[in-house]
Short mmCIF file of C-alpha atoms in Angstrom, two decimals:
data_model
loop_
_atom_site.label_atom_id
_atom_site.label_comp_id
_atom_site.label_asym_id
_atom_site.label_seq_id
_atom_site.Cartn_x
_atom_site.Cartn_y
_atom_site.Cartn_z
CA MET A 141 67.86 99.47 200.43
CA ASN A 142 69.70 98.83 196.78
CA LYS A 143 69.82 95.23 195.21
CA ILE A 144 72.21 93.44 193.49
CA VAL A 145 70.33 92.17 190.14
CA SER A 146 71.10 90.10 187.27
CA SER A 147 69.48 90.69 183.98
CA ILE A 148 69.35 87.69 181.74
CA SER A 149 68.47 86.64 178.37
CA VAL A 150 67.59 83.03 177.48
CA SER A 151 66.04 80.52 175.28
CA LEU A 152 62.87 78.84 176.11
CA ASP A 153 65.36 75.75 176.49
CA GLY A 154 67.60 77.89 179.01
CA PHE A 155 70.30 78.74 176.39
CA PHE A 156 72.13 82.26 176.68
CA GLU A 157 74.04 81.85 173.06
CA GLY A 158 73.64 79.33 170.63
CA PRO A 159 76.40 77.71 168.72
CA ASP A 160 78.93 80.16 167.56
CA ARG A 161 78.02 82.70 170.22
CA ASP A 162 74.64 83.39 168.13
CA ILE A 163 72.42 85.69 169.88
CA GLU A 164 70.83 86.81 166.43
CA TRP A 165 67.42 85.10 168.18
CA HIS A 166 67.16 87.73 170.56
CA SER A 167 63.95 89.32 170.54
CA VAL A 168 64.47 93.46 171.11
CA ASP A 169 61.68 95.36 169.46
CA ASP A 170 60.99 99.17 170.37
CA GLU A 171 58.62 97.52 173.21
CA VAL A 172 61.25 95.16 174.70
CA HIS A 173 63.64 97.95 174.20
CA GLN A 174 61.78 100.73 175.77
CA HIS A 175 61.36 98.68 178.73
CA PHE A 176 64.91 98.06 179.13
CA ASN A 177 65.32 101.88 178.96
CA ASP A 178 62.92 102.47 181.96
CA VAL A 179 64.18 99.69 183.98
CA LEU A 180 68.05 100.56 183.43
CA ARG A 181 67.73 104.63 183.72
CA THR A 182 66.72 103.92 187.51
CA ALA A 183 70.22 101.55 188.27
CA GLY A 184 73.05 102.59 189.89
CA ALA A 185 75.63 101.41 188.21
CA PHE A 186 76.17 98.49 185.75
CA VAL A 187 78.57 95.94 186.49
CA GLU A 188 80.15 93.72 183.54
CA GLY A 189 82.98 91.73 182.62
CA ARG A 190 85.66 92.28 179.95
CA VAL A 191 83.74 91.22 176.79
CA THR A 192 80.26 92.70 177.48
CA TYR A 193 81.61 95.75 178.51
CA GLN A 194 83.93 96.28 175.44
CA LEU A 195 80.62 95.44 173.17
CA MET A 196 78.64 98.02 174.74
CA GLU A 197 81.49 100.57 174.81
CA GLU A 198 82.20 99.64 171.15
CA PHE A 199 78.54 100.78 170.13
CA TRP A 200 76.27 102.60 172.85
CA PRO A 201 78.58 105.96 173.57
CA THR A 202 77.58 107.18 169.97
CA ALA A 203 74.73 105.17 168.80
CA ASP A 204 72.31 107.93 169.13
CA GLN A 205 74.80 110.00 166.24
CA ASP A 206 73.73 107.20 163.80
CA PRO A 207 71.03 108.82 161.64
CA ASP A 208 69.85 105.12 161.47
CA SER A 209 69.30 105.09 165.24
CA ALA A 210 66.18 106.53 166.93
CA GLY A 211 63.56 106.31 169.42
CA PRO A 212 64.52 103.56 172.61
CA MET A 213 68.04 102.88 170.68
CA ALA A 214 68.93 106.51 170.24
CA GLU A 215 67.76 106.93 174.24
CA PHE A 216 69.84 103.87 175.35
CA ALA A 217 72.98 105.63 174.31
CA GLY A 218 72.61 108.23 176.54
CA ILE A 219 71.67 106.22 179.48
CA TRP A 220 75.20 104.07 178.87
CA ARG A 221 76.84 107.54 178.89
CA GLU A 222 75.93 108.79 181.71
CA MET A 223 75.85 105.49 183.93
CA PRO A 224 78.52 104.59 186.60
CA LYS A 225 80.11 101.51 185.33
CA TYR A 226 82.35 99.17 187.01
CA VAL A 227 84.51 96.63 184.91
CA TYR A 228 85.97 93.19 186.22
CA SER A 229 88.83 92.53 184.07
CA ARG A 230 92.53 90.84 184.84
CA THR A 231 93.66 92.14 181.22
CA LEU A 232 92.39 95.44 180.78
CA GLU A 233 94.68 98.39 181.39
CA SER A 234 92.49 101.27 181.24
CA VAL A 235 88.38 101.42 180.83
CA GLY A 236 86.38 104.72 179.40
CA PRO A 237 84.63 107.57 181.19
CA GLY A 238 82.45 106.88 183.73
CA ALA A 239 84.01 103.51 184.34
CA THR A 240 85.85 102.17 187.27
CA LEU A 241 88.24 98.63 186.60
CA LEU A 242 88.23 96.53 189.12
CA ARG A 243 90.73 92.96 189.23
CA GLU A 244 88.82 90.58 191.22
CA VAL A 245 85.06 90.23 192.89
CA ASP A 246 85.61 91.03 196.61
CA ARG A 247 82.24 90.51 198.54
CA ASP A 248 83.05 93.69 200.74
CA GLN A 249 83.50 96.02 198.06
CA VAL A 250 80.56 94.71 195.99
CA CYS A 251 78.05 95.48 199.39
CA ALA A 252 79.98 98.70 199.61
CA VAL A 253 79.23 99.75 195.97
CA ARG A 254 75.95 98.69 196.53
CA ASP A 255 74.85 100.70 199.58
CA ALA A 256 76.50 103.89 197.98
CA ALA A 257 74.95 103.74 194.43
CA ALA A 258 72.02 105.54 193.53
CA GLY A 259 69.90 102.76 193.14
CA ASP A 260 70.48 98.97 192.05
CA LEU A 261 73.32 97.33 190.61
CA ILE A 262 72.65 95.58 187.44
CA VAL A 263 74.88 92.83 186.61
CA GLY A 264 75.76 91.61 183.24
CA GLY A 265 77.49 88.67 181.49
CA ALA A 266 77.44 84.98 182.31
CA ASP A 267 80.85 84.75 184.11
CA LEU A 268 80.43 87.83 186.25
CA VAL A 269 76.66 86.61 187.29
CA GLU A 270 77.72 83.15 188.49
CA THR A 271 81.10 84.52 190.14
CA PHE A 272 78.38 86.80 191.93
CA ARG A 273 76.03 83.62 192.61
CA ARG A 274 78.86 81.50 194.26
CA LEU A 275 79.65 84.29 196.36
CA ASP A 276 76.09 84.69 197.68
CA LEU A 277 75.55 88.23 195.98
CA VAL A 278 72.44 87.91 193.82
CA ASP A 279 69.71 89.71 195.44
CA GLU A 280 67.09 89.75 192.36
CA TYR A 281 66.98 87.62 188.91
CA ARG A 282 65.12 89.64 186.00
CA VAL A 283 65.09 86.44 183.27
CA TYR A 284 63.68 87.20 179.52
CA VAL A 285 62.77 84.30 177.91
CA HIS A 286 62.87 84.48 174.06
CA PRO A 287 60.28 82.67 172.25
CA VAL A 288 62.53 80.12 170.34
CA LEU A 289 64.17 76.59 171.19
CA LEU A 290 67.64 76.67 170.37
CA GLY A 291 68.24 72.77 170.68
CA ARG A 292 71.92 73.39 171.77
CA GLY A 293 73.94 76.27 172.90
CA ARG A 294 75.50 77.41 176.13
CA PRO A 295 73.42 77.31 179.16
CA PHE A 296 73.27 80.69 181.56
CA PHE A 297 73.63 78.69 184.74
CA GLY A 298 76.32 76.26 185.25
CA GLU A 299 76.42 72.66 186.87
CA GLY A 300 76.49 72.16 190.59
CA ALA A 301 74.71 75.01 191.24
CA ASP A 302 73.23 74.78 194.91
CA ARG A 303 69.28 74.98 195.27
CA GLN A 304 67.94 78.39 196.20
CA GLY A 305 64.48 79.15 196.98
CA LEU A 306 63.13 82.15 194.67
CA ARG A 307 59.86 84.14 195.24
CA LEU A 308 58.12 85.79 192.09
CA LEU A 309 57.78 89.46 191.94
CA GLU A 310 56.36 90.09 188.55
CA SER A 311 55.79 88.05 185.29
CA ARG A 312 54.99 89.93 182.40
CA ALA A 313 54.24 89.25 178.55
CA PHE A 314 55.59 91.35 175.65
CA GLY A 315 53.94 91.70 172.18
CA ASN A 316 56.79 89.79 170.50
CA GLY A 317 56.42 86.57 173.12
CA VAL A 318 59.18 87.60 175.42
CA VAL A 319 58.10 86.81 179.09
CA LEU A 320 59.90 88.73 182.11
CA GLY A 321 59.82 86.72 185.19
CA ARG A 322 61.45 88.46 188.16
CA TYR A 323 62.46 86.28 191.23
CA GLU A 324 64.13 87.69 194.71
CA ARG A 325 65.66 85.39 196.91
CA ASP A 326 63.06 83.84 199.13
CA GLY A 327 62.93 83.84 203.29
CA ALA A 328 63.59 86.42 205.87
CA ALA A 329 67.26 87.05 204.06
CA ALA A 330 66.35 88.10 200.57
CA LEU A 331 67.38 91.59 200.95
CA ALA A 332 70.49 91.07 203.29
CA VAL A 333 72.64 89.02 200.99
CA CYS A 334 75.72 91.18 202.10
CA GLY A 335 75.20 90.28 205.80
CA GLY A 336 76.21 86.32 204.82
CA GLY A 337 79.13 84.71 203.78
CA GLN A 338 82.53 84.93 204.70
CA PRO A 339 84.03 88.51 205.24
CA GLY A 340 86.80 89.55 203.01
CA GLN A 341 85.49 86.40 200.82
CA ARG A 342 86.66 86.94 197.00
CA LEU A 343 86.63 84.97 193.57
CA VAL A 344 88.39 85.83 190.27
CA LEU A 345 86.22 85.46 187.37
CA LEU A 346 85.09 82.19 186.07
CA PRO A 347 86.35 80.81 182.86
CA ARG A 348 83.04 81.61 180.73
CA ARG A 349 82.21 83.80 178.22
CA PRO A 350 79.77 86.83 179.07
CA LEU A 351 76.39 87.52 177.29
CA LYS A 352 76.86 90.10 174.57
CA ALA A 353 75.17 93.59 174.51
CA ILE A 354 71.45 94.22 173.89
CA ARG A 355 71.37 95.48 169.96
#
């Protein structure tokens, strides 16, 4: 069964952005980038909010045409172009090739997309992940902890989240100090998220800024 997966990059003290939306502290070298490529090429679709989508669409469709782009960066450009994308926005009038524009997060619709996809749905952006979490729609969290203490910034998870048990699936340390922890929902309902909640339940996006692109 396909999963709905949240892929998160955070500092050791839990921030996804530093002051002024700074993400220059992200440690994405060739090894980490190749890992992202290997994982993401098997996905069924990318699911994103407006800001994350626009950042990605601005750079990646033609990134492999830049002579300075090579290796994993050039490879990801092709992955991005070919991957189906679902974009949640209340303000965009249109989206680019291969993308579908959606206005609100509807639980039944998300479940139908997940079940019909060729692989997992990869959800990006802090706003969108929080909305999916509130609807109990996240099957797995992939948390990439970067070797830095920011001291201040925006924490990825908002306050008031209900306690949820998780089970460790995998841990991996990369050569540059980034550590991946993969966690899934604990218990019998780990792969049955879409069976819970209220039928037809939906939420508009929460007012937080999404996580920026890989680059």
